[in-house]
XYZ file of C-alpha atoms in Angstrom:
677
model
C -8.597 55.915 -92.228
C -4.912 56.400 -92.618
C -2.534 53.518 -93.001
C -1.131 53.963 -89.498
C -4.657 53.983 -88.067
C -5.497 50.753 -89.830
C -2.324 49.159 -88.487
C -3.228 50.232 -84.919
C -6.752 48.846 -85.268
C -5.440 45.552 -86.582
C -2.867 45.401 -83.776
C -5.469 46.076 -81.076
C -7.828 43.609 -82.627
C -5.129 40.993 -82.802
C -4.198 41.620 -79.168
C -7.846 41.354 -78.160
C -8.195 38.151 -80.119
C -5.030 36.796 -78.515
C -6.264 37.692 -75.060
C -9.642 36.143 -75.807
C -7.928 33.049 -77.124
C -5.761 32.852 -74.000
C -8.810 33.335 -71.770
C -10.689 30.604 -73.588
C -7.612 28.381 -73.532
C -7.063 28.886 -69.806
C -10.755 28.462 -69.050
C -11.063 25.291 -71.056
C -7.594 23.864 -70.488
C -7.486 20.380 -68.979
C -5.123 20.955 -66.078
C -4.936 17.212 -65.450
C -2.494 17.092 -68.379
C 0.019 18.897 -66.118
C -0.258 16.390 -63.250
C 2.592 14.122 -64.421
C 4.952 17.091 -64.622
C 3.785 18.535 -61.297
C 4.045 15.144 -59.575
C 7.544 14.586 -60.924
C 8.843 18.044 -59.972
C 7.405 17.947 -56.444
C 8.726 14.406 -55.921
C 12.164 15.525 -57.039
C 12.123 18.614 -54.806
C 10.968 16.737 -51.689
C 12.875 13.517 -52.375
C 9.605 11.726 -51.683
C 6.936 10.215 -53.933
C 4.169 12.784 -54.490
C 1.017 12.391 -56.552
C -2.238 14.164 -57.314
C -4.401 11.126 -57.955
C -7.708 12.954 -58.506
C -8.825 15.908 -60.617
C -6.782 19.098 -60.874
C -8.870 22.157 -61.760
C -8.431 25.922 -62.025
C -11.464 28.232 -61.982
C -11.292 32.004 -62.369
C -13.413 34.263 -60.207
C -13.136 37.591 -58.449
C -13.219 37.158 -54.658
C -16.087 39.065 -53.054
C -13.836 40.417 -50.330
C -11.315 41.821 -52.823
C -11.694 45.099 -54.753
C -10.833 45.367 -58.454
C -11.956 43.659 -61.630
C -9.166 41.088 -62.028
C -10.333 37.495 -61.445
C -8.268 35.188 -59.224
C -7.437 31.592 -60.018
C -9.109 29.163 -57.623
C -7.186 25.900 -57.642
C -8.636 22.606 -56.471
C -7.016 19.173 -56.349
C -8.333 15.842 -55.156
C -6.663 12.816 -53.603
C -3.184 14.153 -52.845
C -0.598 11.734 -51.470
C 2.908 12.366 -50.096
C 4.964 9.251 -49.418
C 7.400 8.187 -46.732
C 11.181 7.821 -46.948
C 12.430 4.311 -47.674
C 13.171 3.453 -44.022
C 9.664 4.335 -42.694
C 6.812 1.888 -42.283
C 3.872 2.306 -44.652
C 3.691 4.158 -47.945
C 1.968 7.431 -46.957
C 3.230 10.300 -44.862
C 0.370 12.743 -45.587
C -2.850 12.325 -47.539
C -5.595 14.811 -48.417
C -8.929 14.066 -49.962
C -9.251 17.595 -51.318
C -7.391 20.935 -51.354
C -8.861 24.286 -52.429
C -7.091 27.637 -52.492
C -7.267 31.063 -54.137
C -4.147 32.808 -55.470
C -3.627 36.564 -55.785
C -2.234 37.286 -59.293
C -1.150 40.860 -58.571
C 0.932 39.754 -55.555
C 3.040 37.659 -57.900
C 4.403 40.880 -59.383
C 5.993 41.571 -55.988
C 7.389 38.030 -55.758
C 4.851 37.050 -53.110
C 2.690 33.962 -53.255
C -0.387 35.201 -51.425
C -3.005 32.603 -50.509
C -5.719 34.173 -48.333
C -7.370 30.851 -47.524
C -6.712 27.133 -47.848
C -9.402 24.537 -47.324
C -8.291 20.980 -46.595
C -10.578 17.991 -46.841
C -9.872 14.816 -44.842
C -6.223 15.519 -43.924
C -4.359 12.571 -42.415
C -0.725 12.288 -41.340
C 1.374 9.402 -40.082
C 4.362 10.705 -38.106
C 7.240 8.342 -37.356
C 10.548 8.717 -35.549
C 13.044 5.935 -34.924
C 15.215 5.508 -31.840
C 18.225 6.821 -33.793
C 16.437 10.149 -34.352
C 15.402 9.751 -37.991
C 11.953 11.339 -38.463
C 9.719 11.204 -41.509
C 8.695 14.836 -41.025
C 12.292 15.895 -41.774
C 13.018 16.280 -45.476
C 16.311 15.836 -47.305
C 17.784 19.092 -48.590
C 20.239 17.742 -51.118
C 24.021 18.229 -51.280
C 23.758 21.671 -52.825
C 21.305 23.013 -50.221
C 23.975 24.844 -48.224
C 25.160 26.696 -51.336
C 21.700 27.932 -52.275
C 20.864 31.543 -51.627
C 17.633 32.436 -49.842
C 14.697 32.562 -52.237
C 13.511 36.063 -53.194
C 9.956 34.766 -53.042
C 7.836 34.899 -49.894
C 4.813 32.841 -48.935
C 1.806 34.576 -47.340
C -0.913 32.171 -46.139
C -4.032 33.441 -44.396
C -6.487 31.040 -42.789
C -6.387 27.263 -43.006
C -9.662 25.398 -42.678
C -10.372 21.688 -42.495
C -13.266 19.464 -41.557
C -11.439 16.723 -39.652
C -7.758 15.929 -39.232
C -6.286 12.632 -38.092
C -2.659 12.367 -36.945
C -0.928 9.134 -35.974
C 2.358 9.342 -34.065
C 4.854 6.505 -33.608
C 7.817 8.055 -31.783
C 10.446 5.628 -30.511
C 12.414 8.458 -28.843
C 9.458 9.564 -26.697
C 8.101 6.000 -26.540
C 4.805 7.358 -27.847
C 2.185 5.579 -29.904
C -0.715 7.998 -30.244
C -3.657 8.864 -32.454
C -4.925 12.452 -32.379
C -8.146 13.685 -33.971
C -8.810 17.413 -34.508
C -12.251 18.742 -35.470
C -13.769 22.255 -35.767
C -15.926 23.365 -32.850
C -18.580 24.797 -35.122
C -19.119 27.941 -33.060
C -15.974 29.471 -31.500
C -15.731 29.487 -27.682
C -14.498 32.753 -26.125
C -11.110 32.462 -24.395
C -12.361 33.924 -21.113
C -15.170 31.362 -20.954
C -12.572 28.604 -20.532
C -9.878 30.287 -18.445
C -11.857 32.902 -16.508
C -11.824 36.673 -16.614
C -8.710 37.102 -14.434
C -6.416 34.958 -16.569
C -7.911 36.362 -19.769
C -7.152 39.876 -18.592
C -3.570 38.946 -17.738
C -3.085 37.367 -21.159
C -4.516 40.441 -22.884
C -2.141 42.729 -20.992
C 0.798 40.500 -21.869
C 0.345 40.366 -25.633
C -3.134 41.231 -26.818
C -6.396 39.399 -26.428
C -6.028 35.725 -27.386
C -8.288 34.494 -30.145
C -11.215 32.232 -29.355
C -10.999 28.467 -29.196
C -11.787 27.091 -32.654
C -10.870 23.393 -32.691
C -11.351 20.403 -30.407
C -8.870 17.528 -30.165
C -8.809 14.015 -28.736
C -5.837 11.734 -28.181
C -5.578 8.034 -27.421
C -2.660 5.631 -27.150
C 0.431 5.044 -25.030
C 3.212 7.328 -23.824
C 6.368 6.210 -22.002
C 4.837 2.794 -21.542
C 1.664 4.122 -19.930
C -1.833 4.293 -21.398
C -2.673 7.876 -22.341
C -5.927 9.577 -23.231
C -6.791 13.216 -23.474
C -8.893 15.932 -24.970
C -8.948 19.685 -25.192
C -9.281 22.745 -27.388
C -6.979 25.038 -29.371
C -7.298 28.276 -31.282
C -7.659 28.777 -34.993
C -4.709 28.459 -37.311
C -4.644 32.201 -38.024
C -2.537 32.709 -34.897
C 0.169 30.497 -36.348
C 1.065 33.372 -38.674
C 1.321 35.999 -35.918
C 4.190 35.399 -33.486
C 2.827 37.994 -31.069
C -0.782 36.812 -30.943
C -1.384 34.510 -27.924
C -2.547 31.093 -29.062
C -5.149 29.538 -26.714
C -4.732 25.944 -25.550
C -6.680 23.660 -23.248
C -5.414 20.233 -22.176
C -6.946 17.424 -20.131
C -4.616 14.408 -20.132
C -4.677 11.111 -18.252
C -1.518 9.016 -18.310
C -1.571 5.922 -16.144
C -2.895 7.143 -12.801
C -1.749 10.737 -13.332
C -3.903 13.569 -14.621
C -2.825 16.919 -16.072
C -5.221 19.776 -16.790
C -4.150 23.135 -18.181
C -5.703 26.216 -19.761
C -3.914 29.272 -21.077
C -1.863 30.583 -23.955
C 1.145 29.781 -26.072
C 2.883 32.725 -27.728
C 4.461 32.065 -31.132
C 3.312 28.444 -31.394
C 5.437 27.793 -34.478
C 8.622 28.303 -32.416
C 7.200 27.342 -28.989
C 8.332 30.533 -27.256
C 6.315 31.381 -24.137
C 3.747 29.445 -22.107
C 1.316 30.855 -19.570
C -1.028 28.202 -18.186
C -3.168 27.464 -15.187
C -1.949 23.965 -14.358
C -3.578 21.285 -12.208
C -1.864 17.993 -11.450
C -3.175 14.954 -9.582
C -2.310 11.287 -9.187
C -1.359 8.455 -6.862
C 2.277 9.519 -6.390
C 4.474 12.387 -7.551
C 7.073 9.814 -8.629
C 4.674 8.689 -11.380
C 5.248 12.019 -13.157
C 8.877 11.192 -13.994
C 8.242 9.290 -17.238
C 5.760 11.972 -18.323
C 7.655 15.208 -17.638
C 11.201 13.989 -16.933
C 11.380 15.561 -13.443
C 12.671 13.352 -10.610
C 10.185 13.532 -7.727
C 9.816 11.406 -4.579
C 7.291 8.680 -3.875
C 4.339 10.211 -2.062
C 0.763 9.581 -1.096
C -1.995 10.630 -3.532
C -1.647 14.300 -4.466
C -3.352 17.211 -6.203
C -1.957 20.687 -6.908
C -3.026 23.821 -8.758
C -0.946 26.818 -9.744
C 0.374 28.937 -12.594
C 2.896 27.451 -15.025
C 4.890 29.937 -17.044
C 7.725 29.044 -19.382
C 10.299 30.819 -21.486
C 11.361 28.281 -24.079
C 13.885 30.623 -25.695
C 16.188 31.123 -22.674
C 19.881 30.978 -23.546
C 20.744 28.523 -20.740
C 17.818 26.221 -21.565
C 14.057 26.384 -21.371
C 12.831 27.764 -18.033
C 9.621 26.559 -16.386
C 8.137 28.106 -13.245
C 5.271 26.601 -11.264
C 4.298 29.558 -9.124
C 2.060 30.101 -6.127
C 0.716 26.571 -6.314
C -1.199 24.890 -3.521
C -2.729 21.488 -3.007
C -2.555 18.325 -0.942
C -0.296 15.307 -0.605
C -2.259 12.661 1.197
C -4.101 14.666 3.832
C -1.310 17.252 4.162
C -1.446 20.680 2.561
C 1.355 21.804 0.253
C 2.275 25.263 -1.074
C 5.245 26.753 -2.844
C 7.159 27.822 -5.912
C 9.320 25.654 -8.141
C 11.610 26.466 -11.056
C 12.961 23.982 -13.605
C 15.738 24.942 -16.034
C 16.473 22.487 -18.835
C 20.166 23.374 -18.911
C 23.463 21.567 -19.361
C 25.014 19.273 -18.267
C 21.719 18.441 -16.486
C 18.397 20.141 -15.855
C 17.925 21.612 -12.389
C 14.911 21.898 -10.097
C 14.918 24.519 -7.364
C 12.409 26.157 -5.063
C 10.703 26.172 -1.685
C 7.815 24.065 -0.412
C 5.777 24.532 2.753
C 3.191 22.471 4.581
C 1.274 24.237 7.321
C -0.209 20.959 8.602
C 1.809 17.886 7.696
C 0.340 14.518 8.628
C 3.094 12.228 9.813
C 1.660 9.217 8.018
C 2.080 11.019 4.674
C 5.869 10.825 5.120
C 5.848 7.023 4.964
C 6.121 6.569 1.168
C 9.238 8.779 1.078
C 11.288 5.955 2.619
C 9.363 3.098 1.034
C 7.315 2.409 4.162
C 4.858 -0.449 3.795
C 1.626 1.490 3.613
C -1.494 -0.374 2.625
C -1.838 1.198 -0.807
C 1.826 0.629 -1.744
C 2.339 -2.895 -0.375
C 1.678 -4.799 -3.577
C 3.650 -2.367 -5.742
C 6.692 -2.364 -3.432
C 6.940 -6.159 -3.297
C 7.369 -6.039 0.477
C 7.697 -9.634 1.807
C 5.126 -10.388 4.522
C 7.837 -11.619 6.917
C 10.046 -8.515 6.589
C 9.669 -5.349 8.672
C 12.298 -3.148 6.978
C 11.231 -1.598 3.632
C 12.734 -3.474 0.666
C 11.465 -1.204 -2.128
C 14.495 0.039 -4.013
C 15.408 3.672 -4.488
C 15.167 4.722 -8.144
C 18.750 5.885 -8.328
C 18.761 5.826 -12.135
C 16.460 8.854 -11.985
C 18.833 10.777 -9.738
C 21.210 11.253 -12.657
C 18.507 12.788 -14.843
C 18.616 16.182 -13.104
C 20.014 18.260 -10.243
C 17.958 19.816 -7.463
C 18.133 22.324 -4.633
C 14.761 22.389 -2.866
C 13.845 23.369 0.676
C 10.848 21.855 2.441
C 9.330 22.963 5.725
C 6.562 21.229 7.650
C 5.511 23.923 10.108
C 3.225 21.721 12.155
C 3.196 17.942 12.131
C -0.157 16.345 12.860
C 0.417 12.991 14.519
C -0.974 10.726 17.194
C -0.767 11.945 20.774
C 1.948 9.415 21.521
C 4.274 10.730 18.773
C 5.800 14.039 19.931
C 7.220 15.298 16.602
C 6.263 18.940 16.123
C 7.966 20.260 12.975
C 10.285 19.337 10.118
C 12.626 21.127 7.747
C 14.987 19.735 5.128
C 17.175 20.995 2.318
C 17.311 18.537 -0.580
C 20.454 18.617 -2.715
C 20.743 16.415 -5.797
C 23.807 16.647 -8.016
C 24.863 14.147 -10.667
C 23.246 11.199 -8.883
C 24.318 12.150 -5.363
C 21.460 12.940 -2.968
C 21.998 14.861 0.267
C 19.424 15.755 2.899
C 21.317 18.382 4.835
C 20.270 19.819 7.128
C 17.352 17.555 8.060
C 15.852 18.850 11.304
C 13.008 17.568 13.428
C 11.474 19.223 16.442
C 10.875 16.389 18.921
C 9.609 16.596 22.508
C 10.971 20.072 23.151
C 14.371 19.169 21.695
C 16.006 18.798 18.302
C 16.997 15.913 16.073
C 19.571 17.158 13.560
C 20.510 14.800 10.742
C 22.727 14.853 7.672
C 22.080 12.072 5.146
C 24.129 11.438 2.009
C 23.189 8.798 -0.580
C 25.561 8.312 -3.496
C 23.490 6.914 -6.363
C 26.507 6.969 -8.692
C 27.690 3.733 -7.095
C 26.193 0.268 -7.365
C 25.094 -0.591 -4.803
C 24.259 2.824 -3.409
C 26.544 4.187 -0.673
C 24.759 5.836 2.267
C 25.944 7.833 5.288
C 24.014 9.364 8.169
C 25.045 11.570 11.072
C 22.457 12.107 13.783
C 22.515 14.395 16.800
C 19.760 14.072 19.431
C 19.668 16.858 21.982
C 17.336 17.825 24.780
C 14.375 15.511 24.168
C 12.269 15.999 27.288
C 10.923 12.724 28.634
C 7.667 14.291 29.835
C 7.002 15.373 26.233
C 8.469 12.258 24.680
C 5.861 10.180 26.557
C 3.023 12.674 27.116
C 0.426 10.017 27.996
C 2.452 8.487 30.850
C 1.251 10.009 34.115
C 4.498 9.438 36.013
C 6.536 11.173 33.302
C 4.744 14.492 33.701
C 6.949 15.606 36.580
C 10.125 14.161 35.103
C 13.056 16.496 34.499
C 14.931 13.918 32.474
C 16.202 14.161 28.915
C 17.254 11.919 26.048
C 20.509 12.767 24.284
C 22.376 10.795 21.679
C 24.690 10.630 18.686
C 24.892 8.256 15.739
C 27.308 7.905 12.870
C 26.301 5.183 10.412
C 27.278 4.031 6.951
C 25.985 1.301 4.671
C 25.521 0.174 1.092
C 22.369 -0.961 -0.674
C 19.501 0.356 -2.769
C 16.775 0.153 -0.116
C 16.316 0.887 3.564
C 16.546 -2.850 4.290
C 19.763 -3.236 2.271
C 21.388 -0.160 3.837
C 20.669 -1.354 7.374
C 21.658 -4.882 6.401
C 25.202 -3.663 5.725
C 25.383 -0.808 8.228
C 28.523 -0.013 10.165
C 29.225 2.646 12.776
C 27.972 3.417 16.243
C 24.999 4.693 18.232
C 25.153 6.297 21.677
C 22.056 7.097 23.770
C 21.655 8.433 27.272
C 18.416 8.778 29.273
C 18.210 10.115 32.818
C 15.431 10.488 35.390
C 12.609 8.602 33.714
C 10.033 5.915 34.317
C 9.516 2.487 32.800
C 6.412 0.287 32.858
C 4.558 -2.294 30.828
C 1.952 0.342 29.891
C 4.700 2.608 28.559
C 6.043 -0.149 26.312
C 2.563 -0.863 24.988
C 1.999 2.811 24.221
C 5.254 2.843 22.275
C 4.118 -0.222 20.336
C 6.943 -2.346 21.793
C 5.209 -5.608 22.529
C 8.462 -7.375 23.356
C 9.362 -4.558 25.705
C 6.054 -4.813 27.519
C 6.644 -8.549 28.015
C 10.144 -7.982 29.410
C 9.062 -5.178 31.732
C 6.098 -7.170 33.017
C 8.392 -10.096 33.800
C 10.836 -7.851 35.618
C 8.571 -5.424 37.417
C 4.993 -6.603 37.038
C 2.547 -3.753 36.437
C 4.397 -1.219 38.556
C 5.819 2.094 37.397
C 9.562 1.848 38.022
C 11.761 4.988 38.130
C 14.877 4.949 35.953
C 17.915 6.722 37.312
C 19.817 6.297 34.085
C 19.700 4.312 30.841
C 22.855 4.191 28.714
C 23.535 2.497 25.403
C 26.642 2.308 23.245
C 25.952 0.059 20.267
C 28.465 -0.846 17.597
C 27.429 -1.808 14.054
C 29.445 -3.922 11.648
C 28.148 -5.362 8.371
C 24.555 -5.067 9.581
C 25.200 -6.711 12.971
C 24.424 -4.512 16.000
C 26.274 -5.499 19.175
C 25.860 -3.557 22.438
C 29.185 -2.553 23.899
C 27.154 -1.186 26.764
C 23.378 -1.302 27.281
C 22.292 -0.794 30.861
C 19.244 0.428 32.820
C 19.821 1.639 36.371
C 16.469 1.509 38.202
C 15.452 1.894 41.805
C 15.382 -1.884 42.335
C 17.991 -3.281 39.968
C 20.626 -2.796 37.330
C 19.511 -4.420 34.068
C 22.024 -5.285 31.384
C 21.177 -6.152 27.761
C 23.660 -8.159 25.748
C 23.678 -10.142 22.532
C 23.174 -9.015 18.959
C 20.632 -7.848 16.382
C 21.215 -8.790 12.746
C 19.588 -6.216 10.456
C 20.415 -8.282 7.393
C 18.285 -11.249 8.483
C 16.184 -9.206 10.950
C 17.056 -11.802 13.586
C 17.422 -11.013 17.294
C 19.513 -12.803 19.918
C 19.387 -10.788 23.127
C 19.742 -11.586 26.823
C 18.255 -9.317 29.508
C 19.985 -9.893 32.834
C 18.712 -8.197 36.046
C 20.877 -7.712 39.129
C 19.002 -6.790 42.310
C 20.191 -3.957 44.485
C 20.717 -5.054 48.061
C 17.853 -7.160 49.479
C 15.210 -5.618 47.227
C 13.203 -8.162 45.342
C 12.163 -7.828 41.696
C 9.510 -9.951 40.062
C 11.963 -12.292 38.370
C 15.511 -13.266 39.249
C 16.115 -15.388 36.138
C 17.485 -13.808 32.985
C 15.213 -13.245 29.979
C 15.873 -13.678 26.291
C 14.495 -12.268 23.028
C 14.882 -14.391 19.926
C 13.019 -14.533 16.612
C 12.739 -11.759 14.043
C 11.471 -8.176 13.905
C 8.167 -9.399 12.515
C 7.869 -12.441 14.769
C 9.792 -11.910 18.024
C 10.070 -14.747 20.524
C 10.682 -13.536 24.108
C 10.976 -15.899 27.050
C 12.637 -16.858 30.328
C 15.844 -18.845 30.470
C 14.932 -22.224 31.948
C 18.325 -22.485 33.661
C 20.600 -19.916 35.224
C 22.750 -17.879 32.906
C 26.122 -16.366 33.617
C 25.510 -13.012 31.975
C 27.939 -11.782 29.359
C 28.655 -8.439 30.974
C 25.987 -8.635 33.719
C 26.462 -6.590 36.859
C 28.338 -3.428 37.617
C 31.623 -5.191 38.190
C 31.766 -6.334 34.576
C 30.343 -3.063 33.290
C 33.135 -1.261 35.000
C 35.548 -2.728 32.469
C 33.775 -0.936 29.625
C 35.882 2.176 30.009
C 35.829 3.330 26.365
C 32.020 3.172 25.918
C 31.489 4.949 29.228
C 33.917 7.691 28.303
C 32.016 8.303 25.076
C 28.676 8.452 26.875
C 29.943 10.963 29.427
C 30.075 13.505 26.603
C 26.256 13.277 26.375
C 25.700 14.125 30.042
C 23.975 17.494 30.257
C 22.062 19.199 33.073
C 18.271 18.819 32.934
C 16.373 21.989 33.808
C 19.211 23.048 36.066
C 19.110 19.834 38.113
C 22.044 17.410 38.433
C 22.039 14.687 35.809
C 21.608 11.245 37.407
C 23.640 9.510 34.705
C 26.803 11.419 35.537
C 27.629 9.749 38.870
C 26.679 6.290 37.566
C 28.932 6.570 34.518
C 31.806 7.905 36.612
C 31.551 4.892 38.917
C 31.415 2.556 35.940
C 34.433 4.240 34.437
C 36.304 3.725 37.664
C 35.252 0.065 37.722
C 33.183 0.331 40.889
C 29.757 -1.280 41.237
C 28.670 0.482 44.421
C-alpha cells in the first residue's frame, strides 16, 4: 500500500473512530448536567424563573413515518416550571409534569426548528391580569428588543397532544375568576354530528371542511359578578397552525339566569378572525346580558332566541357581529329580526330591525319597570306605590349607540284594551335615548309620541310629546252596548317634561299640559268598572245610579307643575247635568284632592245634588260625599265661561266625527263667550 493510501486509511479510520466516539458520547451523555445552563438561559430570555426540576433525556431513533436512515433526537423533560412576574400572586405561571418531542436534524440546515409532535403531560396554567392591565401572560422584551432584527430561524410545530389541561383565570379587567379543564375526547366527533349537515356544508364551502371535535372542556367560576358554568368541545390543535382551516367550537354557558349555546367554526383561531356560529340565547330578561356581552338591552320578560351569529373580527372600523334571521319569544310574544353590532369608536353601535307578528300587551310591562309579579322583589317597588320606582340604568346608555326599529304587527290584548299595533324607532347616542316616532294604533285612530330621555344628566331629563287623533269611542269601549252606535271620538295633545331616573320620579317632577276632548259618548258605572276605575264607578253610581248616561262633550285642560296636576278646565256635559272636576293630583306623593260638582240642567233630577270628593292615594283612594254644601271652585257654566284660554286651546281639537257635527264645538263656543245657556 502506498504512503498516500495508508494516510487515507488512517484518516478514515480516525474519522470513524471520532464519529463512533461522538455517538457513544451523545448516547451516554448525562443531559441533566446541562440543566443549570438551560435554566439560566431561559430564565434570562423570559425574565422569569424557569426550571427543569426532573430528568432531562435525549434518545436517538428514526421515526417510523419518516424516510431515510438518519435518527432523530427525541427529547424528554420532567417537572418543568415557569414562574410569575414579581407583582403576580403565587410562584408558578405554567407547570408541566412531562414534555416529549422529536426534532428533525436535517431541517436545522435550513434554519428551521421542525417539531412534528409535542406531547404534554399534566399541563397547568394560572393566568392573572390586574385592573391596571398588567397580565402575567405578557413577557418583558428588554430595552434592546426594538433594535433586534427578525430572527432568520422559523419554528414549525405539528400536533400538540396532552392528557388533561387545567387553566385558572383571575382577570380583574373582565371581573372573571374561572377554572377551565380541557381533556381529550378519546374518539373524535365529526363536525356535522354536532352542527348538522346544513351548517357543515356551509362551513365547508366557506373555507374547507372543519376538522372533527377532539377535546372537551368544562368551566366553573364567576364572571362579571355572576356565577358561571359551562362546557363544550373544540377541535384539535392542528388547526391552530392553519389560518384557513375552520376550527370547530361548541359552547354551552350559564351565567346567572342567562344561557348561551353555540356551535360552529372559528377561522384563524390564533388571531380570532372570523366566527360563524348557530347561536341560541335564553334567560329571564335581555337586560341581564349586558354584563356578559356588553350590549345595552331593555328589561323584558323571559326570552329565548335562535339564529346565526357571524363576525368579522378584523374589520378596520372595529369588530362586526351580525345576528341574522333569528327568531324566538319574549314572554309569550314572538320575535324575529336581524341585528348588527360594530365595536367601533368612540362607542360601539347596535342597529337592525325587529318584528313581532303577535305581541302580547302584558310583555311590554317590564320595558317601563311595570310591577309585574316576577319583577316585584327585584324592582324594590313599595307596596303602597302605584307608579314604577325601578330606576333606568342610564349608566349603560353611555356604553354604546343604537338605531333599532321595532314593529309589533298585531297586539294581543284583552277585549277591553283596543290597541292594535305598535312601531317605534329607538335612537341611542352618547347616553341620550329617543323613541321617535313611537306610534300606536288605538281604536281606529293613532297615538303618535316622541319621547326623549337624556341620561347624560343626573337626574335624567325627560320630554314627551303626544298626539291623540281619531280614537273612535265605539272601538275604545267595545264591550259597552250603548257605545256601539256612537259616532264620537277622542282627540288630545300633551307636552310634558320632567326629571328623574324612574317613571315615578319623572311624573313626580312633571311640568307641561294635557288637553283632551271627547264628544258623543256614554258614561255608566259598568263602563268605569270595565276600565278598572273603581273610583270612577263609585262617582258615576252616586251621580247617575246604574243608568247609561249620554255625554254630549267631555273636555279637559290640565296643567302640570313640579308633579302637581291642576285642572284648568275639566267638565262633562251630559243630558242631565254639567259636571265639573276641580282640585289637584300630586304625582310626587300620589295623593289626590278632587271635588266633583254636578249642576242639574233645568228641573231634571240626578241621583245626588251634593258634591263628591276623592281623597287618598293612587293605591288607596278614598271617595265620598261632602257632608255639607260646597261652593264649587269653578262649578257651573257661568264660572267655566271665564276659562277663555283653556277653551280656546281645546277648540283646536274639535274635528268632525264621521261627517257629523261635533257636539263639543257649540259647547266650547258658548263657554268661550261666557254663556251658560
